[in-house]
Coordinates of C-alpha atoms and ligand atoms in Angstrom, one line a residue:
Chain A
X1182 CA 0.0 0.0 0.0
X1183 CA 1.4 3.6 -1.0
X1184 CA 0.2 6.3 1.3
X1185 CA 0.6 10.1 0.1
X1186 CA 0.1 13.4 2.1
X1187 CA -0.8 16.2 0.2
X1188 CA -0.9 19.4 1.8
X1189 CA -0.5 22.0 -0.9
X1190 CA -2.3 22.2 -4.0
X1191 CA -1.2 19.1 -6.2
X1192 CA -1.9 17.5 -9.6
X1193 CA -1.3 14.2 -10.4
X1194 CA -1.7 12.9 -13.9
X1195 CA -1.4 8.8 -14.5
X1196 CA -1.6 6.5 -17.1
X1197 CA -1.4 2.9 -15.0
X1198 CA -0.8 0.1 -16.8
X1199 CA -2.5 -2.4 -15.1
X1200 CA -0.3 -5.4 -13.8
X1201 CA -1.1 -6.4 -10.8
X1202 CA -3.4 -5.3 -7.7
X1203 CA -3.0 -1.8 -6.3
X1204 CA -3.6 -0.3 -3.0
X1205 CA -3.4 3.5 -2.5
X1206 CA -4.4 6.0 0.3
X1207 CA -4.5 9.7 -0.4
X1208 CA -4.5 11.7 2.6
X1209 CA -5.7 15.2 1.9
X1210 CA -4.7 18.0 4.9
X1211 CA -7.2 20.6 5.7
X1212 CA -7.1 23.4 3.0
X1213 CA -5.0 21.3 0.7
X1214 CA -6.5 19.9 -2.7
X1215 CA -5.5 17.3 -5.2
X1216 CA -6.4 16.9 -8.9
X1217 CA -5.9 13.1 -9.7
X1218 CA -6.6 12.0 -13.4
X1219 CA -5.7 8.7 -13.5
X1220 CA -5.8 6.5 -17.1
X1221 CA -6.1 2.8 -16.4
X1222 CA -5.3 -0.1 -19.4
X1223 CA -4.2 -3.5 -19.1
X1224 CA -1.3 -4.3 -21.3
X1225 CA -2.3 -7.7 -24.0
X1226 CA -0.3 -10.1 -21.9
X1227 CA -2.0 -9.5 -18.7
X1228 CA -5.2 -9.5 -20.3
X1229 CA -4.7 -12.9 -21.5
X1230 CA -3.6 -14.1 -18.1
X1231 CA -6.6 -12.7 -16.1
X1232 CA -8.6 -14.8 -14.2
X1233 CA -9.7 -12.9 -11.3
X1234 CA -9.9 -9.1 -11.3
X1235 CA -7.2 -6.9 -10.7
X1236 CA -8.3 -5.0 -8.0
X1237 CA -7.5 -1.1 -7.6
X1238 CA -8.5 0.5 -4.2
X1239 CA -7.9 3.9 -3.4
X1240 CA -8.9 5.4 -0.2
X1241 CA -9.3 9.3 0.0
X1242 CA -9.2 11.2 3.1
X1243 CA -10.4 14.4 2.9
X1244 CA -9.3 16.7 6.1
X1245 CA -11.5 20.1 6.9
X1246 CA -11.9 22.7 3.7
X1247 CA -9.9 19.8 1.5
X1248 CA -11.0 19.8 -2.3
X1249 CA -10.3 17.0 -4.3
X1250 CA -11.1 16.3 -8.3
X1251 CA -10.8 12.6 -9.3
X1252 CA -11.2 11.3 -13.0
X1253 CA -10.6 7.7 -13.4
X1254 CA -10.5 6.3 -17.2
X1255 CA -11.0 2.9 -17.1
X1256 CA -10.4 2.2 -21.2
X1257 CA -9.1 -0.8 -22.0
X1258 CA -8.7 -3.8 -19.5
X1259 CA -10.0 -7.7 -19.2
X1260 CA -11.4 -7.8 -15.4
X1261 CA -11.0 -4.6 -13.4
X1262 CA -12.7 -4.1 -9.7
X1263 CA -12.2 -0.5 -9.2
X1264 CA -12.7 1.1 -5.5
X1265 CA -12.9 4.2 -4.1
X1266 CA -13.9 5.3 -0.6
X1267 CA -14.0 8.9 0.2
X1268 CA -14.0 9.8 3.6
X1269 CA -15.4 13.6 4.1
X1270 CA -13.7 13.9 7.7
X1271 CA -13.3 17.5 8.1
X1272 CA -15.7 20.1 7.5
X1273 CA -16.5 22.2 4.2
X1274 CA -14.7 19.2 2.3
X1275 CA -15.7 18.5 -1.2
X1276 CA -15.5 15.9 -3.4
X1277 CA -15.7 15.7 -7.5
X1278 CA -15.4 12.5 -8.9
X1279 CA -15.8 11.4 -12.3
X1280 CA -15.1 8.7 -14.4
X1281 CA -15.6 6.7 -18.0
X1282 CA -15.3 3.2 -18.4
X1283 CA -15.3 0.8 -21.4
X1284 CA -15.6 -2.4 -21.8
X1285 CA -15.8 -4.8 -25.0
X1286 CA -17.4 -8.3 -25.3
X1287 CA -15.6 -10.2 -22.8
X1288 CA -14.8 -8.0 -20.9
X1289 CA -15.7 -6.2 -17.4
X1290 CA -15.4 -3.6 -15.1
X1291 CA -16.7 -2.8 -11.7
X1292 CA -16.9 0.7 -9.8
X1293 CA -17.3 0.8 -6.7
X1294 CA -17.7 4.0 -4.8
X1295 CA -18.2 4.8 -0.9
X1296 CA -18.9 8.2 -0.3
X1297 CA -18.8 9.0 3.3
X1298 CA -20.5 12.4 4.6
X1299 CA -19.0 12.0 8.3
X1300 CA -19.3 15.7 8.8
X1301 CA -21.4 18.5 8.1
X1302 CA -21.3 21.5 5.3
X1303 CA -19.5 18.9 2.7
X1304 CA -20.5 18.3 -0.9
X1305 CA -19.9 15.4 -3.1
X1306 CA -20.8 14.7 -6.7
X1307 CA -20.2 11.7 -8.7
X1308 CA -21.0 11.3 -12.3
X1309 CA -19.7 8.3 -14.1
X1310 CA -20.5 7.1 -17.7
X1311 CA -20.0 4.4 -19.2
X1312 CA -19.6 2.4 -23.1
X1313 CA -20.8 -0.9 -22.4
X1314 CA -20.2 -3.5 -24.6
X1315 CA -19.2 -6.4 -22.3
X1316 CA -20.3 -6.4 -19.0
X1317 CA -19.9 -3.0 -16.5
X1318 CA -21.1 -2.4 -12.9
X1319 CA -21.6 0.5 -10.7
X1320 CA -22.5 0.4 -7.2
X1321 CA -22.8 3.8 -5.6
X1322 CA -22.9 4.3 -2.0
X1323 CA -23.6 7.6 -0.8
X1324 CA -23.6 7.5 3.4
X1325 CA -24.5 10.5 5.4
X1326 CA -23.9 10.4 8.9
X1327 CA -25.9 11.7 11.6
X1328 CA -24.1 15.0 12.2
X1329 CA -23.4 15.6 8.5
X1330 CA -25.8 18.2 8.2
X1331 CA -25.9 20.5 5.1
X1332 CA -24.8 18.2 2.9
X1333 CA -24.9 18.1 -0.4
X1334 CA -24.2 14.5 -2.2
X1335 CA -24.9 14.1 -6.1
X1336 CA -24.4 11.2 -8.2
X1337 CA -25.1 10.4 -11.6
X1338 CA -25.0 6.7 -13.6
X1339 CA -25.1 6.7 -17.8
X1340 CA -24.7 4.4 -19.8
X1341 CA -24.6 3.2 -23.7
X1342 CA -25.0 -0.2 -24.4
X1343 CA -22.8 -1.0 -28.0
X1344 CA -24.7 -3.9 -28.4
X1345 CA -27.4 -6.9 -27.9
X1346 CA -25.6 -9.1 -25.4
X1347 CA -24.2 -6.1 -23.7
X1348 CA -24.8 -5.6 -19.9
X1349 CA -25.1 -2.9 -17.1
X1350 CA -25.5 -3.2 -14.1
X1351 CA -25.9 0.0 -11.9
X1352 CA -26.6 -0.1 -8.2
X1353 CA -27.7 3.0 -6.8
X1354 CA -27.6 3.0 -2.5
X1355 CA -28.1 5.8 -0.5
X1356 CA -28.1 5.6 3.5
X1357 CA -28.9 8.7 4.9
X1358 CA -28.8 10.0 8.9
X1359 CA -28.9 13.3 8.4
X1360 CA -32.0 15.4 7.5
X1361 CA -31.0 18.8 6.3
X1362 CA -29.4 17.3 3.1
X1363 CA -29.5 17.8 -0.4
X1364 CA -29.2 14.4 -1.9
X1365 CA -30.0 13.7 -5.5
X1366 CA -29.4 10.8 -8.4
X1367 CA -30.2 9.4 -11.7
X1368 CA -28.9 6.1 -13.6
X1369 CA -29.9 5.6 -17.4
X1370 CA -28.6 2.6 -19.7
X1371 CA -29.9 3.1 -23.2
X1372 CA -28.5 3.1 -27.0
X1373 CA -27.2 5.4 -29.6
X1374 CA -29.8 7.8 -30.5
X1375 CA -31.3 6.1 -34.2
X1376 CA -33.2 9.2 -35.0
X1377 CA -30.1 11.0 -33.9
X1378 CA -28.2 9.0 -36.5
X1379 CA -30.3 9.2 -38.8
X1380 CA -30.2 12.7 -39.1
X1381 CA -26.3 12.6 -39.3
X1382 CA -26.4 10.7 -42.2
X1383 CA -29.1 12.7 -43.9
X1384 CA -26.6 15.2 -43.8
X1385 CA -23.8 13.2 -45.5
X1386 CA -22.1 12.1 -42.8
X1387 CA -21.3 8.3 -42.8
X1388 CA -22.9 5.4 -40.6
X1389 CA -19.7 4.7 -38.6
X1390 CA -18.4 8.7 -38.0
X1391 CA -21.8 9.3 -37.0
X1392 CA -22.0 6.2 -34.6
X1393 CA -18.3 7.5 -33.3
X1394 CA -19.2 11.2 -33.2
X1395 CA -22.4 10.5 -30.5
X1396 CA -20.0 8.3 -28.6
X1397 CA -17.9 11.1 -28.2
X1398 CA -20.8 13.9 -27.3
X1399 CA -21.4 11.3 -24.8
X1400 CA -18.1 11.1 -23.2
X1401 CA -17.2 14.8 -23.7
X1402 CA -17.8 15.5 -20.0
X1403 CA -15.5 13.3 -18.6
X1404 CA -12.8 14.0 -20.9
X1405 CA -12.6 17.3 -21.9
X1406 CA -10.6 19.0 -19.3
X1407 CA -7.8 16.2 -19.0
X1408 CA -4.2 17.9 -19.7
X1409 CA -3.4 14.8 -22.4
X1410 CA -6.4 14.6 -23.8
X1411 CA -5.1 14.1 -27.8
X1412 CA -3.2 10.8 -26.6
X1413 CA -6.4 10.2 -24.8
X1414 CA -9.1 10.5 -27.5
X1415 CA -6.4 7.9 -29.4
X1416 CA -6.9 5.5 -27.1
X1417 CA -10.8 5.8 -26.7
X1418 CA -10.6 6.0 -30.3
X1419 CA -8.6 2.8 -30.7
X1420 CA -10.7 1.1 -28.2
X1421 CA -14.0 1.8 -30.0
X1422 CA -13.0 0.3 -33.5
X1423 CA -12.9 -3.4 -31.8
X1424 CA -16.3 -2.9 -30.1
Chain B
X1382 CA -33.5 14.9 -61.9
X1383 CA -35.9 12.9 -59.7
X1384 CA -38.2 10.4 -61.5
X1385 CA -40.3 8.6 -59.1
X1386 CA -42.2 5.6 -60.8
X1387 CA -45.1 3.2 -59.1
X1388 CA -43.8 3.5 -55.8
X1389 CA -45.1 1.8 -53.1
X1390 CA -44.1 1.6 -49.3
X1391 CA -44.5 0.0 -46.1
X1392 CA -43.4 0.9 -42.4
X1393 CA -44.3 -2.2 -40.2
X1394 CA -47.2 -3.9 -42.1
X1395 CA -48.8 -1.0 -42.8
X1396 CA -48.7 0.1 -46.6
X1397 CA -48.6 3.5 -46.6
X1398 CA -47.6 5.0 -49.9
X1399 CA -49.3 3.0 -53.0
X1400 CA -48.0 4.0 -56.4
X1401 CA -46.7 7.4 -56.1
X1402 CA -45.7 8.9 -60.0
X1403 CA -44.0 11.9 -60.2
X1404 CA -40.9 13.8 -62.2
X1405 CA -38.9 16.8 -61.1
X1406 CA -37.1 18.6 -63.1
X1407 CA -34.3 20.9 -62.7
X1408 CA -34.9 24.4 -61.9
X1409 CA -38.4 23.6 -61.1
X1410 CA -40.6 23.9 -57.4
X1411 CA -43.2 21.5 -56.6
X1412 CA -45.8 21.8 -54.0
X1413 CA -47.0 18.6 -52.2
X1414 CA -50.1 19.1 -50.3
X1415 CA -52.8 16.7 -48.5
X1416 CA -54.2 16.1 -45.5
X1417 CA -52.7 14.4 -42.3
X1418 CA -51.5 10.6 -42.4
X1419 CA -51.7 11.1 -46.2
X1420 CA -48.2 9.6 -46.7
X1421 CA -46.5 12.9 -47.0
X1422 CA -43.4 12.7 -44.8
X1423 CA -43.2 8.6 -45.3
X1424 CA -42.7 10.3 -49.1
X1425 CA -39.9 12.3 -48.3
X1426 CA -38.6 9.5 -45.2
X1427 CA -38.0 7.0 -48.2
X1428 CA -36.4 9.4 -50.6
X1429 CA -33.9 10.3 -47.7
X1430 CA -33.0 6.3 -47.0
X1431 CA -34.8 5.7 -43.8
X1432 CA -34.3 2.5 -42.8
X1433 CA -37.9 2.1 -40.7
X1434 CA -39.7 2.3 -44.0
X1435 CA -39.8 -0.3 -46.7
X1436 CA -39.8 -0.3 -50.3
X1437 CA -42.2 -2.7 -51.7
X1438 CA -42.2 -1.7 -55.3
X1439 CA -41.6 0.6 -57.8
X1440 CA -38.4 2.9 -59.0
X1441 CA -36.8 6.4 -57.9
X1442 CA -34.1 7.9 -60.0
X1443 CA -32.3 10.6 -59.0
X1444 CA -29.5 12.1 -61.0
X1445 CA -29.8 9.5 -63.3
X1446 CA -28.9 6.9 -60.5
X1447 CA -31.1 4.1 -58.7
X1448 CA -31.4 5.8 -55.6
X1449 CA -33.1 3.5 -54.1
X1450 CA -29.8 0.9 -54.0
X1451 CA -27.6 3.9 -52.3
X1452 CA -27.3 4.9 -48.5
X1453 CA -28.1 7.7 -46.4
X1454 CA -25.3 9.2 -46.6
X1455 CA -24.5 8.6 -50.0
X1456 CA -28.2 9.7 -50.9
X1457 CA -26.9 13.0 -49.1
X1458 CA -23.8 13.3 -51.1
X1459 CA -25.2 12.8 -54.1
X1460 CA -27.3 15.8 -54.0
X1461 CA -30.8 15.1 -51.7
X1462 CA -31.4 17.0 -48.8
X1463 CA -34.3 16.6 -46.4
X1464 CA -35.5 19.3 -44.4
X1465 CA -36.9 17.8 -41.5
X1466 CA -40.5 18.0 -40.2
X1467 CA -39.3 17.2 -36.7
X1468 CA -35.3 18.5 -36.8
X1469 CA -33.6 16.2 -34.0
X1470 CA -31.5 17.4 -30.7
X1471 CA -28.5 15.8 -30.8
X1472 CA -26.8 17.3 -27.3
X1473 CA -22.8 17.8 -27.2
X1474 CA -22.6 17.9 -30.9
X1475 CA -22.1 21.4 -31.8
X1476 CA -23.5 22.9 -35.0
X1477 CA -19.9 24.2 -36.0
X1478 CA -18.3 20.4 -35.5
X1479 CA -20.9 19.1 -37.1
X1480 CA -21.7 21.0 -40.3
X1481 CA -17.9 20.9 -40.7
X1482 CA -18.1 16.8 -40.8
X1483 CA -21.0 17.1 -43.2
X1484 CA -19.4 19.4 -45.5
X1485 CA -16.0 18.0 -45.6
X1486 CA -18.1 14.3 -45.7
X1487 CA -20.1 15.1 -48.8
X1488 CA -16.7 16.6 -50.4
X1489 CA -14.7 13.6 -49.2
X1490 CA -17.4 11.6 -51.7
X1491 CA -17.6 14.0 -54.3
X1492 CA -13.4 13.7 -54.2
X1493 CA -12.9 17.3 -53.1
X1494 CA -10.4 18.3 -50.4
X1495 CA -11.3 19.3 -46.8
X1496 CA -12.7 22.9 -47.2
X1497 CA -9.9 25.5 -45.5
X1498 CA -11.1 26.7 -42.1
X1499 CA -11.4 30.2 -42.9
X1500 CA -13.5 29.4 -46.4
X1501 CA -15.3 27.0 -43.3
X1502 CA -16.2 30.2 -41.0
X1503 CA -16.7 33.0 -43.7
X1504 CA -19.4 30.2 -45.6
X1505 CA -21.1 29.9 -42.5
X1506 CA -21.3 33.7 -41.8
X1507 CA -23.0 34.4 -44.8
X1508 CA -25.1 31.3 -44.9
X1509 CA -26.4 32.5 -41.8
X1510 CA -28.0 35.7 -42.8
X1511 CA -29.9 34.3 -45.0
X1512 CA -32.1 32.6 -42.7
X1513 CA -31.4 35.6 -39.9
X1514 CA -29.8 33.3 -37.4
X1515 CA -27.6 34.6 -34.7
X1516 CA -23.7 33.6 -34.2
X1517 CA -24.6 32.5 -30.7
X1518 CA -26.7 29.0 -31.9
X1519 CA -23.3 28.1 -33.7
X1520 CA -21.8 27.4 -30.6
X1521 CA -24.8 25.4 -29.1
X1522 CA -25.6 22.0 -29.7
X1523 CA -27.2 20.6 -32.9
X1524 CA -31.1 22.0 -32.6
X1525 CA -31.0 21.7 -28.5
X1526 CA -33.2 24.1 -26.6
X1527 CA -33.4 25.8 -30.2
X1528 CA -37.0 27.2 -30.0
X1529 CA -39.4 26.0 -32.9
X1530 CA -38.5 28.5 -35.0
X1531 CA -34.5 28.4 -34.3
X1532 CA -35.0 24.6 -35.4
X1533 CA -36.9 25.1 -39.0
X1534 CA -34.6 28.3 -39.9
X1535 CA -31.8 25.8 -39.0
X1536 CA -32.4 23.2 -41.3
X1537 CA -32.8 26.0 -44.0
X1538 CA -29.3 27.4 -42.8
X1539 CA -28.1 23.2 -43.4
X1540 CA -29.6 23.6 -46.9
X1541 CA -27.4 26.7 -47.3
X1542 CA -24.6 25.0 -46.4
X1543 CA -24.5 22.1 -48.4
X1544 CA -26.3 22.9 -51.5
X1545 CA -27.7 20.5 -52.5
X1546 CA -29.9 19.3 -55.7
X1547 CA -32.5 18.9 -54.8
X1548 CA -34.1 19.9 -51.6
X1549 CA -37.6 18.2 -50.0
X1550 CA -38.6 20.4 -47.2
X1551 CA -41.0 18.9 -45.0
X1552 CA -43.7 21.2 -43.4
X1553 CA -41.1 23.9 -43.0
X1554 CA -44.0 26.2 -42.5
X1555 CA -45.6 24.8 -39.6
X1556 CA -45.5 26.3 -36.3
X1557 CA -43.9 29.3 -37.6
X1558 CA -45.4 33.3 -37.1
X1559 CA -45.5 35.5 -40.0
X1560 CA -42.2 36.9 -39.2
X1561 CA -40.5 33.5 -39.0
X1562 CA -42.3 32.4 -42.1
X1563 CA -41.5 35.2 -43.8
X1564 CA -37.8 34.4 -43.2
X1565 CA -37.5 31.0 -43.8
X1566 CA -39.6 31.1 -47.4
X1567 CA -37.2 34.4 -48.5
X1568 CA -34.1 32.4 -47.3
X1569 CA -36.0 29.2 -49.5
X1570 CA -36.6 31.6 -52.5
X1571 CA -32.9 33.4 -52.4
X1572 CA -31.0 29.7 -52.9
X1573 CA -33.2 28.6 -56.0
X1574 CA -31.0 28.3 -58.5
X1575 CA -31.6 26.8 -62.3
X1576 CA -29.6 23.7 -61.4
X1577 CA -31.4 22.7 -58.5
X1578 CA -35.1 21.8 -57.3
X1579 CA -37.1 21.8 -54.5
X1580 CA -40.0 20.1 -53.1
X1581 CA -41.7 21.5 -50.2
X1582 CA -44.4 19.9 -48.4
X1583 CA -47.0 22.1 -46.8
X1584 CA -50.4 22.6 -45.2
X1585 CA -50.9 26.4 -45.8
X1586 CA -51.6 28.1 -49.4
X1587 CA -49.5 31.2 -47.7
X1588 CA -46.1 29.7 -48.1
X1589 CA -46.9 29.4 -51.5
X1590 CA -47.1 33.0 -51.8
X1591 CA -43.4 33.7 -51.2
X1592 CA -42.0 30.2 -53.1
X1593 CA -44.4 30.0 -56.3
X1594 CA -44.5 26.7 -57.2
X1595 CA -44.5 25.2 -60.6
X1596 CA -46.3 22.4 -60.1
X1597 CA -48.9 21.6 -56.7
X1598 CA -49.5 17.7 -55.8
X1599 CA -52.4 16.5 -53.6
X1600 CA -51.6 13.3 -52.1
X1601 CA -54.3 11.6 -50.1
X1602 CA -54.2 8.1 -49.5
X1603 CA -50.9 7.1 -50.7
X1604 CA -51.3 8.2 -53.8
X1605 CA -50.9 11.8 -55.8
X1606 CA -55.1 12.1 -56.7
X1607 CA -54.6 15.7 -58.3
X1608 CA -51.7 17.6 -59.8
X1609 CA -52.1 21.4 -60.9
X1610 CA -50.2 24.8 -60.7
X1611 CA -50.1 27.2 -58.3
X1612 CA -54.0 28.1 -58.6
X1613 CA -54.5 24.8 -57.5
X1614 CA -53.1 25.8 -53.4
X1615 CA -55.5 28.6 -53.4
X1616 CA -58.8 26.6 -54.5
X1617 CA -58.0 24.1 -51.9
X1618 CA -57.4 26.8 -49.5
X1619 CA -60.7 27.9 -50.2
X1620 CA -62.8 24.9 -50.5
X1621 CA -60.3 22.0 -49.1
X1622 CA -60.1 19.0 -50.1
X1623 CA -63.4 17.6 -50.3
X1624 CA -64.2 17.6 -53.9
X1625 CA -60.7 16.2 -54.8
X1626 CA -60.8 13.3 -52.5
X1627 CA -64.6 12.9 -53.7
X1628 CA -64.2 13.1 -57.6
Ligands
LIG2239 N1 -43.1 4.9 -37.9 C1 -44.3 4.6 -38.2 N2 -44.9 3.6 -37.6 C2 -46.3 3.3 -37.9 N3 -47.0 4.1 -38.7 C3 -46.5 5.1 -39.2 C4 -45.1 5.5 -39.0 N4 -44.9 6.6 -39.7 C5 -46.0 7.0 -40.3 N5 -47.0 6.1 -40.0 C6 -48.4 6.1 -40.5 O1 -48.4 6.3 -41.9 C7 -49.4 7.2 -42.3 C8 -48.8 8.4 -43.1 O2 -48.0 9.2 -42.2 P1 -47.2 10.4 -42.6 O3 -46.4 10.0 -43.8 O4 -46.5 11.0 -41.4 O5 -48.3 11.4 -43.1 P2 -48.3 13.0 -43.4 O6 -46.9 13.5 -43.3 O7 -49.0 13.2 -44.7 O8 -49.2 13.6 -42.3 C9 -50.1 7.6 -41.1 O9 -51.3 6.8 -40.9 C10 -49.2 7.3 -39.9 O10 -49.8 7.0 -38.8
LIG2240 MG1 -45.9 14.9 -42.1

């Protein structure tokens, strides 16, 4: 397990590739923030060789008035388990996480996210989004504790299925103490637009650019503020053609 | 340009248009008119390629070509545009991105180069005046939160833009006030050209006053029952459709 402290303002950019299990505990001093944007793929050998999931667990503890900004990209990988816990300890800490995930026949990924509101006047948000074209989960725990007052704890689940035997699973959970809170969440799983298609095309656009073109409206969100986001798009792109 | 011979189509079971005849030449405007469920934007959904309706018999060339044996996009390329009765949102696509794909698209099969960026941003300047529409929706998304209007002066704006050959507008008219009417025919009337053609589909005799038609359709039924000129739109704003439907 790798423990870091930050206590300044910090950004960290990754791009893991996925070998083995990994453990990792952010602890984030009062005032301090961090802006993690962390790529995940599994390189072809590994991928061949997985049997169980590789497990990734990162912990996040969030002192008073700490900010943090999480991006996971979970692109290209066989089995990954992916959890994060977010402990809001100190007051007036908040906590943006986001992440994409995509998965091809075959192939799955699992999110797991605890998001603890131990004390009051903290925010959360989640929004995760997902191509699905093997199997993905989400499970999304939002915890309030009894003193967490003020609160404010969003999370948001979307998915596109790329096709028939595609599967989704998302798994909102929300356990609540508190009652001044502001709590709110929405999942959908659904398909390329057809109409929306349909219209590209009209236009002279073909089938497969339009296809790739609504994949990427979709994603935008999650990917359009990361510093290497050319080498990014590549990837997604490259991962998309063998869906 | 557009010969359209015996055609007959079905969405689900349901046959919907049953022997449709009609020519278009180049340079010319026709006028289809009818009441609801008549068949009238099934017409233009199986001239454009969509894939929910199915052709059962009958012919449509266009540009000399079996266009019934091409695909959407290739339909598009080739010179057909359809001017949507419903235009769809499509959100995080913005207009700029995507009218630079279809452009550069339809040049890509016509084996022209990528249009420069500035030649990009002056066209759609100017293309935009036509149809009165503000910088500020080229930065939104394709047609979202675009009020009724905003949409049907869009898809005239697309028309602009890509030029085509022949253009089927489908009820551009409805829904609009005078103002907006007035807009979207002049815009209509400023890109007729004597290459190209349109068809425009229409409840309302008073779109007809700004884009005179050469030639007004009635289909009911499937089926054109009644072709005239532009006198035609006036009687049956007068009298309906009645005593075509009952002759
Ligand atoms: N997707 C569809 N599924 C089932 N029926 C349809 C569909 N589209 C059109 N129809 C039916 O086809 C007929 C003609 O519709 P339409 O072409 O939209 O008429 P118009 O444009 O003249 O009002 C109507 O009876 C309509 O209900
Ligand atoms: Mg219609």
């Amino acid at each position: 397990m790798k423990t870091y402290d930050i206590t300044t303002q910090q950004h960290i950019s990754d791009h893991i590739q996925v070998a083995g299990d990994i453990d990792i505990v952010y602890n984030i001093r009062a005032g301090a923030q961090l802006d993690l944007q962390q790529i995940t793929t599994t390189k072809e050998n590994a991928k061949e060789n997985a049997k169980d999931s590789t497990k990734i667990n990162i912990t996040y503890n969030l002192e008073q008035g700490a900010t943090l900004n999480v991006n996971t990209l979970d692109i290209d990988n066989k089995l990954l388990h992916r959890t994060q816990t977010f402990n809001l300890i100190g007051t007036g800490a908040s906590a943006n996480a986001t992440g994409l995930y995509i998965t091809a026949d075959g192939e799955k990924s699992t999110n797991n996210i605890k998001m603890n509101h131990l004390n009051p006047n903290c925010t959360s948000s989640q929004t995760y989004k997902g191509l699905v074209g093997g199997v993905s989960e989400f499970l999304g725990h939002i915890f309030i504790e009894k003193d967490a007052q003020h609160t404010q704890a969003l999370q948001q689940n979307h998915n596109i299925l790329l096709n028939p035997s595609a599967r989704v699973i998302s798994n909102p959970w929300l356990e609540i103490y508190a009652d001044d809170v502001k709590c709110n969440h929405g999942a959908t799983v659904g398909k390329n637009d057809p109409d929306a298609i349909y219209y590209l095309r009209q236009r002279g656009i073909p089938e497969l650019d339009a296809k790739k073109l609504m994949l990427e409206a979709f994603i935008d969100e999650c990917v359009m503020n990361h510093p290497s986001k050319d080498e990014l798009l590549e990837l997604i792109s490259a991962k998309l053609k063998t869906l | 340009m557009l010969k359209i011979n015996n055609l007959h189509a079905r969405v689900e079971e349901k046959e919907i248009l049953k022997g449709i005849n009609l020519t278009v030449n180049a340079g010319e405007v026709h006028a289809i008119m009818g009441p609801n469920g008549s068949g009238k934007s099934t017409l233009s959904s199986v001239l454009a390629g969509n894939e929910k309706f199915i052709v059962t018999e009958g012919s449509v060339e266009f540009e000399g070509q079996n266009l019934l044996e091409q695909s959407i996009e290739k339909r598009a390329a080739m010179g057909l545009f359809l001017g949507f009765q419903y235009p769809v949102e499509i959100p995080g696509v913005s207009m700029a991105n995507f009218l630079r794909m279809a452009v550069n698209s339809q040049r890509k099969t016509q084996g022209l180069e990528p249009i420069k960026a500035g030649e990009f941003l002056k066209m759609m300047r100017e293309k935009a005046e036509i149809v009165e529409l503000g910088d500020k929706l080229m930065g939104r998304a394709v047609n979202e939160g675009f009020s009724g209007g905003e949409k049907k002066r869009n898809e005239i704006f697309q028309m602009a833009m890509l030029q085509p050959k022949l253009a089927v507008l489908d009820e551009t008219d409805s829904g609009l006030d005078v103002d907006a009417l007035r807009i979207v025919a002049t815009g209509v009337q400023k890109l007729r050209r004597p290459d190209n053609a349109t068809i425009v589909i229409t409840h309302y005799q008073r779109l007809l006053d700004y884009i005179i038609p050469d030639f007004v359709h009635v289909l009911y039924d499937g089926k054109i029952i009644h072709s005239g000129t532009k006198e035609l739109a006036l009687e049956i704003e007068e009298k309906g459709y009645d005593w075509i439907i009952n002759k």
